[in-house]
């Protein structure tokens, strides 16, 4: 009889994905004007990440949102409109930089708060920016007489107030 020996080794393969996300406001935050953000997603781990979900919702915050993305050692959509809701691939050391522009409502007051997130089965990163909303108000007042001015008689004025600002 022939002797046969079998040996099985089972190793768990671990992945080193380390996602980072940095979000900054790159414009003044003024009611009635465009606001721009830069969102940088990076994989600083030793393993590639496939299908990382990048989300950045703008509904109810900004309107007319458009965005572009530039990838270094990664891939995904390079432009879009509305919320960012994308699946991207990043090699170890890879990154994606999103540039976002949207219109802030002219009636906006208080603070503009926006959060972006990147997540994969191995890691998640989130960053929130909070900006005080400035107002651009430029009031003018014009007062004109609409009738001849005669001593002892009633005078009628037309008063016009206008806001030439964006807020």
Coordinates of N, CA and C in Angstrom, one line a residue:
X1 N 0.8 -1.2 0.0 CA 0.0 0.0 0.0 C 0.9 1.3 0.0
X2 N 0.3 2.2 -0.6 CA 1.0 3.5 -0.8 C 0.6 4.5 0.3
X3 N 1.6 5.2 1.0 CA 1.2 6.2 2.0 C 1.1 7.5 1.3
X4 N 0.0 8.2 1.7 CA -0.2 9.5 1.2 C -0.4 10.5 2.4
X5 N 0.2 11.6 2.3 CA 0.1 12.6 3.4 C -0.5 13.9 2.8
X6 N -1.4 14.4 3.5 CA -2.0 15.7 3.0 C -2.0 16.6 4.2
X7 N -1.6 17.9 3.9 CA -1.6 18.9 4.9 C -2.3 20.1 4.3
X8 N -3.2 20.7 5.1 CA -3.9 21.9 4.7 C -3.6 23.1 5.6
X9 N -3.3 24.2 5.0 CA -3.0 25.4 5.8 C -4.0 26.4 5.4
X10 N -4.6 27.0 6.3 CA -5.6 28.1 6.0 C -5.1 29.4 6.6
X11 N -4.9 30.3 5.8 CA -4.5 31.7 6.2 C -5.6 32.7 6.0
X12 N -5.8 33.5 6.9 CA -6.8 34.6 6.7 C -6.0 35.8 6.1
X13 N -6.6 36.2 5.0 CA -6.0 37.3 4.3 C -6.6 38.6 4.8
X14 N -5.8 39.5 5.3 CA -6.3 40.7 5.8 C -6.0 41.8 4.8
X15 N -6.8 42.8 4.8 CA -6.7 43.9 3.9 C -6.4 45.2 4.7
X16 N -5.5 46.0 4.3 CA -5.1 47.2 5.0 C -5.6 48.4 4.1
X17 N -6.9 48.7 4.3 CA -7.5 49.9 3.7 C -7.7 50.9 4.7
X18 N -7.1 52.1 4.5 CA -7.2 53.2 5.4 C -7.7 54.4 4.7
X19 N -9.0 54.7 4.8 CA -9.6 55.8 4.0 C -9.6 57.1 4.9
X20 N -9.3 58.2 4.2 CA -9.4 59.5 4.8 C -10.3 60.4 3.9
X21 N -10.9 61.4 4.5 CA -11.7 62.3 3.8 C -11.5 63.7 4.4
X22 N -11.2 64.7 3.6 CA -11.0 66.0 4.1 C -11.9 66.9 3.2
X23 N -12.8 67.7 3.9 CA -13.7 68.6 3.2 C -13.5 70.0 3.6
X24 N -13.3 70.9 2.7 CA -13.1 72.3 3.0 C -14.0 73.2 2.1
X25 N -14.4 74.3 2.7 CA -15.1 75.3 1.9 C -14.1 76.2 1.3
X26 N -14.2 76.4 -0.1 CA -13.1 77.2 -0.8 C -13.7 78.5 -1.3
X27 N -14.8 79.0 -0.8 CA -15.3 80.3 -1.2 C -16.0 80.9 0.0
X28 N -16.3 82.2 0.0 CA -17.1 82.8 1.0 C -18.5 82.2 1.0
X29 N -19.2 82.1 2.1 CA -20.5 81.6 2.2 C -21.5 82.7 2.4
X30 N -22.0 83.2 1.3 CA -22.9 84.3 1.3 C -24.3 83.9 0.7
X31 N -25.3 84.2 1.4 CA -26.7 83.9 0.9 C -26.9 84.6 -0.5
X32 N -27.4 83.7 -1.4 CA -27.6 84.2 -2.8 C -26.5 84.1 -3.7
X33 N -25.4 83.5 -3.2 CA -24.2 83.4 -4.1 C -23.7 81.9 -4.2
X34 N -22.8 81.6 -5.1 CA -22.3 80.3 -5.3 C -21.4 79.9 -4.1
X35 N -21.4 78.7 -3.7 CA -20.6 78.2 -2.6 C -19.8 77.0 -3.3
X36 N -18.5 77.0 -3.0 CA -17.6 75.9 -3.5 C -17.0 75.1 -2.4
X37 N -16.9 73.8 -2.6 CA -16.2 72.9 -1.7 C -15.2 72.1 -2.4
X38 N -14.2 71.6 -1.7 CA -13.2 70.7 -2.2 C -13.3 69.5 -1.2
X39 N -13.5 68.3 -1.8 CA -13.6 67.1 -1.0 C -12.5 66.1 -1.5
X40 N -11.5 65.8 -0.6 CA -10.4 64.9 -1.0 C -10.6 63.6 -0.2
X41 N -10.7 62.5 -1.0 CA -10.8 61.2 -0.5 C -9.5 60.5 -0.8
X42 N -8.9 59.8 0.2 CA -7.6 59.1 -0.1 C -7.6 57.7 0.6
X43 N -6.8 56.8 0.0 CA -6.6 55.5 0.6 C -5.1 55.5 1.0
X44 N -4.9 55.7 2.3 CA -3.5 55.7 2.7 C -3.0 54.3 3.3
X45 N -3.9 53.3 3.0 CA -3.5 52.0 3.4 C -2.6 51.3 2.4
X46 N -2.3 50.0 2.7 CA -1.4 49.2 1.8 C -2.2 48.4 0.8
X47 N -3.5 48.3 0.9 CA -4.4 47.5 0.0 C -5.2 48.4 -0.8
X48 N -5.5 48.0 -2.1 CA -6.5 48.7 -2.9 C -7.9 48.6 -2.3
X49 N -8.7 49.6 -2.7 CA -10.1 49.5 -2.3 C -10.9 49.6 -3.5
X50 N -11.9 48.7 -3.6 CA -12.8 48.6 -4.8 C -14.2 48.9 -4.4
X51 N -14.9 49.8 -5.0 CA -16.3 50.1 -4.7 C -16.5 50.9 -3.4
X52 N -15.6 51.8 -3.1 CA -15.8 52.7 -1.9 C -16.9 53.6 -2.3
X53 N -17.9 53.8 -1.3 CA -19.0 54.6 -1.6 C -18.7 56.1 -1.0
X54 N -18.8 57.0 -2.0 CA -18.6 58.4 -1.6 C -19.9 59.1 -1.6
X55 N -20.4 59.7 -0.5 CA -21.7 60.4 -0.5 C -21.5 61.8 0.1
X56 N -22.2 62.7 -0.6 CA -22.2 64.1 -0.1 C -23.5 64.7 -0.5
X57 N -24.5 64.7 0.4 CA -25.9 65.2 0.0 C -26.0 66.7 0.1
X58 N -26.6 67.3 -0.9 CA -26.8 68.8 -0.9 C -28.2 69.2 -0.9
X59 N -29.2 68.3 -1.0 CA -30.6 68.6 -1.1 C -31.0 69.5 0.1
X60 N -31.7 70.5 -0.2 CA -32.2 71.4 0.9 C -31.1 72.4 1.4
X61 N -29.9 72.2 0.9 CA -28.8 73.1 1.3 C -28.4 74.0 0.1
X62 N -28.1 73.4 -1.0 CA -27.7 74.1 -2.2 C -28.5 73.7 -3.4
X63 N -28.6 74.5 -4.4 CA -29.4 74.2 -5.6 C -28.4 74.3 -6.8
X64 N -28.8 73.6 -7.9 CA -27.9 73.7 -9.1 C -26.5 73.2 -8.9
X65 N -26.4 72.2 -8.1 CA -25.1 71.6 -7.7 C -24.4 70.9 -8.9
X66 N -23.2 71.2 -9.2 CA -22.4 70.4 -10.1 C -21.0 70.1 -9.5
X67 N -20.4 69.0 -10.0 CA -19.2 68.6 -9.4 C -18.3 67.9 -10.5
X68 N -17.0 68.0 -10.2 CA -16.0 67.3 -11.0 C -15.1 66.5 -10.1
X69 N -14.5 65.5 -10.6 CA -13.6 64.7 -9.8 C -12.3 64.4 -10.6
X70 N -11.1 64.5 -9.9 CA -9.9 64.1 -10.5 C -9.3 63.0 -9.7
X71 N -8.9 61.9 -10.4 CA -8.4 60.7 -9.7 C -6.9 60.6 -9.9
X72 N -6.2 60.2 -8.8 CA -4.8 59.8 -8.9 C -4.7 58.4 -8.4
X73 N -4.3 57.5 -9.3 CA -4.3 56.0 -8.9 C -5.7 55.5 -8.5
X74 N -6.7 55.9 -9.2 CA -8.1 55.5 -8.9 C -9.0 55.7 -10.1
X75 N -10.3 55.4 -10.0 CA -11.2 55.6 -11.0 C -12.6 55.8 -10.5
X76 N -13.4 56.4 -11.3 CA -14.8 56.7 -11.0 C -15.3 57.7 -11.9
X77 N -16.5 58.2 -11.8 CA -17.1 59.2 -12.6 C -16.3 60.5 -12.4
X78 N -16.1 61.3 -13.5 CA -15.3 62.5 -13.3 C -16.2 63.7 -13.3
X79 N -17.5 63.6 -13.4 CA -18.3 64.8 -13.3 C -19.8 64.3 -13.0
X80 N -20.6 65.2 -12.5 CA -21.9 64.9 -12.2 C -22.7 66.2 -11.7
X81 N -24.0 66.0 -11.4 CA -24.8 67.1 -10.9 C -25.6 66.6 -9.7
X82 N -26.0 67.5 -8.8 CA -26.7 67.1 -7.6 C -25.8 66.4 -6.6
X83 N -26.4 65.6 -5.7 CA -25.7 65.0 -4.7 C -24.6 64.1 -5.2
X84 N -23.5 64.0 -4.5 CA -22.5 63.0 -4.8 C -22.9 61.7 -4.2
X85 N -23.0 60.6 -5.0 CA -23.4 59.3 -4.5 C -22.7 58.3 -5.5
X86 N -21.4 58.1 -5.3 CA -20.6 57.4 -6.3 C -19.8 56.2 -5.7
X87 N -19.6 55.2 -6.5 CA -18.7 54.1 -6.1 C -17.4 54.3 -6.8
X88 N -16.3 54.4 -6.1 CA -15.0 54.6 -6.7 C -14.0 53.5 -6.3
X89 N -12.9 53.4 -7.1 CA -11.8 52.5 -6.8 C -10.6 53.3 -6.6
X90 N -9.8 53.0 -5.5 CA -8.6 53.7 -5.2 C -7.5 52.7 -4.9
X91 N -6.4 52.8 -5.6 CA -5.2 51.9 -5.3 C -4.7 52.4 -4.0
X92 N -3.8 51.6 -3.4 CA -3.1 52.0 -2.2 C -2.3 53.3 -2.5
X93 N -2.6 54.3 -1.7 CA -1.9 55.6 -2.0 C -2.7 56.5 -3.0
X94 N -3.8 56.0 -3.5 CA -4.6 56.7 -4.5 C -5.5 57.7 -3.8
X95 N -6.0 58.7 -4.7 CA -6.9 59.7 -4.1 C -7.9 60.2 -5.2
X96 N -8.9 60.8 -4.8 CA -9.9 61.5 -5.6 C -10.2 62.9 -5.0
X97 N -10.1 63.9 -5.8 CA -10.4 65.3 -5.4 C -11.7 65.7 -6.1
X98 N -12.7 66.0 -5.3 CA -14.0 66.5 -5.9 C -14.1 68.0 -5.7
X99 N -14.4 68.7 -6.8 CA -14.7 70.2 -6.7 C -16.2 70.3 -6.9
X100 N -16.9 71.0 -5.9 CA -18.3 71.1 -5.9 C -18.7 72.6 -5.9
X101 N -19.7 72.9 -6.7 CA -20.3 74.3 -6.8 C -21.8 74.2 -6.7
X102 N -22.4 75.0 -5.9 CA -23.9 75.1 -5.8 C -24.3 76.5 -5.3
X103 N -25.5 76.8 -5.6 CA -26.1 78.1 -5.2 C -26.8 78.0 -3.8
X104 N -26.4 78.9 -2.9 CA -27.0 79.0 -1.6 C -28.2 80.0 -1.7
X105 N -29.3 79.6 -1.2 CA -30.6 80.4 -1.3 C -30.3 81.8 -0.7
X106 N -31.0 82.8 -1.4 CA -30.8 84.2 -1.0 C -31.4 84.4 0.4
X107 N -32.3 83.5 0.8 CA -33.0 83.7 2.1 C -32.2 82.9 3.3
X108 N -31.1 82.3 2.9 CA -30.4 81.5 3.9 C -29.8 82.3 5.0
X109 N -29.9 81.8 6.3 CA -29.4 82.5 7.4 C -28.8 81.4 8.4
X110 N -28.0 81.9 9.3 CA -27.4 81.0 10.3 C -26.2 80.3 9.9
X111 N -26.2 79.0 9.9 CA -25.0 78.2 9.5 C -25.3 77.3 8.3
X112 N -24.3 77.1 7.5 CA -24.4 76.1 6.4 C -23.6 74.9 6.9
X113 N -24.3 73.7 7.1 CA -23.6 72.5 7.6 C -23.7 71.5 6.5
X114 N -22.6 70.8 6.2 CA -22.6 69.8 5.1 C -21.5 68.7 5.5
X115 N -22.0 67.5 5.3 CA -21.1 66.3 5.6 C -20.9 65.4 4.4
X116 N -19.7 65.0 4.2 CA -19.3 64.0 3.2 C -18.8 62.8 3.9
X117 N -19.0 61.6 3.3 CA -18.6 60.3 3.8 C -18.0 59.4 2.7
X118 N -17.0 58.7 3.1 CA -16.5 57.6 2.2 C -16.5 56.3 3.0
X119 N -17.0 55.2 2.5 CA -17.1 54.0 3.2 C -16.8 52.8 2.3
X120 N -16.2 51.8 3.0 CA -16.0 50.5 2.3 C -16.2 49.4 3.4
X121 N -16.2 48.2 3.0 CA -16.3 47.1 4.1 C -15.2 47.2 5.1
X122 N -14.0 47.8 4.7 CA -12.9 47.8 5.6 C -12.8 49.1 6.5
X123 N -13.3 50.2 6.0 CA -13.1 51.5 6.7 C -14.1 52.5 6.3
X124 N -14.3 53.5 7.1 CA -15.2 54.6 6.9 C -14.5 55.9 7.4
X125 N -14.7 57.0 6.6 CA -14.3 58.3 7.0 C -15.3 59.4 6.7
X126 N -15.5 60.3 7.6 CA -16.5 61.4 7.5 C -15.9 62.7 7.8
X127 N -16.3 63.8 7.2 CA -15.9 65.1 7.5 C -17.1 66.1 7.4
X128 N -17.3 66.9 8.3 CA -18.4 67.9 8.3 C -17.8 69.3 8.4
X129 N -18.3 70.2 7.5 CA -17.9 71.6 7.6 C -19.1 72.4 8.0
X130 N -18.8 73.4 8.9 CA -19.9 74.3 9.3 C -19.4 75.7 9.0
X131 N -20.2 76.5 8.2 CA -19.8 77.8 7.9 C -20.9 78.8 8.3
X132 N -20.5 79.9 8.8 CA -21.5 81.0 9.1 C -21.9 81.7 7.8
X133 N -23.2 81.8 7.6 CA -23.7 82.4 6.4 C -23.7 83.9 6.5
X134 N -23.0 84.6 5.6 CA -23.0 86.0 5.5 C -24.1 86.5 4.6
X135 N -24.5 87.8 4.7 CA -25.5 88.3 3.9 C -24.9 89.5 3.1
X136 N -25.4 89.6 1.8 CA -25.0 90.7 1.0 C -26.2 91.5 0.7
X137 N -26.4 92.5 1.6 CA -27.5 93.4 1.5 C -27.0 94.8 1.1
X138 N -27.6 95.4 0.0 CA -27.2 96.7 -0.4 C -28.5 97.5 -0.7
X139 N -29.0 98.1 0.4 CA -30.3 98.9 0.3 C -30.1 100.3 -0.3
X140 N -31.1 100.6 -1.1 CA -31.1 102.0 -1.7 C -32.5 102.6 -1.4
X141 N -32.6 103.9 -1.2 CA -33.9 104.6 -1.0 C -33.9 105.8 -1.9
X142 N -35.0 105.9 -2.6 CA -35.3 107.1 -3.4 C -36.6 107.7 -3.0
X143 N -36.6 109.1 -2.9 CA -37.8 109.8 -2.5 C -38.0 110.9 -3.5
X144 N -39.1 110.9 -4.2 CA -39.5 111.9 -5.2 C -40.8 112.5 -4.9
X145 N -41.0 113.7 -5.3 CA -42.3 114.4 -5.2 C -43.0 114.0 -6.5
X146 N -44.3 113.7 -6.3 CA -45.1 113.4 -7.5 C -46.1 114.4 -7.8
X147 N -46.1 115.5 -7.1 CA -47.0 116.7 -7.4 C -46.2 118.0 -7.2
X148 N -46.6 119.0 -7.7 CA -45.9 120.3 -7.6 C -46.0 120.7 -6.1
X149 N -44.9 121.3 -5.6 CA -44.8 121.8 -4.3 C -45.3 123.2 -4.2
X150 N -46.4 123.4 -3.5 CA -47.0 124.8 -3.4 C -47.2 125.0 -1.9
X151 N -46.8 126.2 -1.4 CA -46.9 126.5 0.0 C -48.4 126.4 0.4
X152 N -48.6 125.7 1.5 CA -49.9 125.6 2.1 C -50.7 124.4 1.5
X153 N -50.2 123.7 0.5 CA -50.9 122.6 -0.1 C -50.2 121.3 0.2
X154 N -51.0 120.2 0.1 CA -50.5 118.9 0.3 C -49.5 118.5 -0.7
X155 N -48.4 117.8 -0.3 CA -47.3 117.3 -1.2 C -47.4 115.8 -1.1
X156 N -47.3 115.2 -2.3 CA -47.3 113.7 -2.4 C -45.9 113.2 -2.8
X157 N -45.4 112.2 -2.1 CA -44.0 111.7 -2.3 C -44.2 110.2 -2.8
X158 N -43.2 109.8 -3.6 CA -43.1 108.4 -4.0 C -41.8 107.9 -3.4
X159 N -41.8 106.9 -2.5 CA -40.6 106.4 -1.8 C -40.4 105.0 -2.4
X160 N -39.2 104.7 -2.9 CA -38.8 103.4 -3.4 C -37.6 102.9 -2.6
X161 N -37.8 101.7 -2.1 CA -36.7 101.0 -1.4 C -36.3 99.8 -2.2
X162 N -35.1 99.6 -2.5 CA -34.6 98.4 -3.3 C -33.4 97.7 -2.6
X163 N -33.3 96.4 -2.8 CA -32.1 95.7 -2.3 C -31.3 95.3 -3.5
X164 N -30.2 95.9 -3.7 CA -29.3 95.5 -4.9 C -28.3 94.4 -4.6
X165 N -28.4 93.9 -3.4 CA -27.5 92.8 -3.0 C -28.0 91.4 -3.4
X166 N -27.3 90.4 -3.1 CA -27.7 89.0 -3.4 C -28.5 88.4 -2.3
X167 N -28.6 89.0 -1.1 CA -29.3 88.3 0.0 C -30.6 89.1 0.3

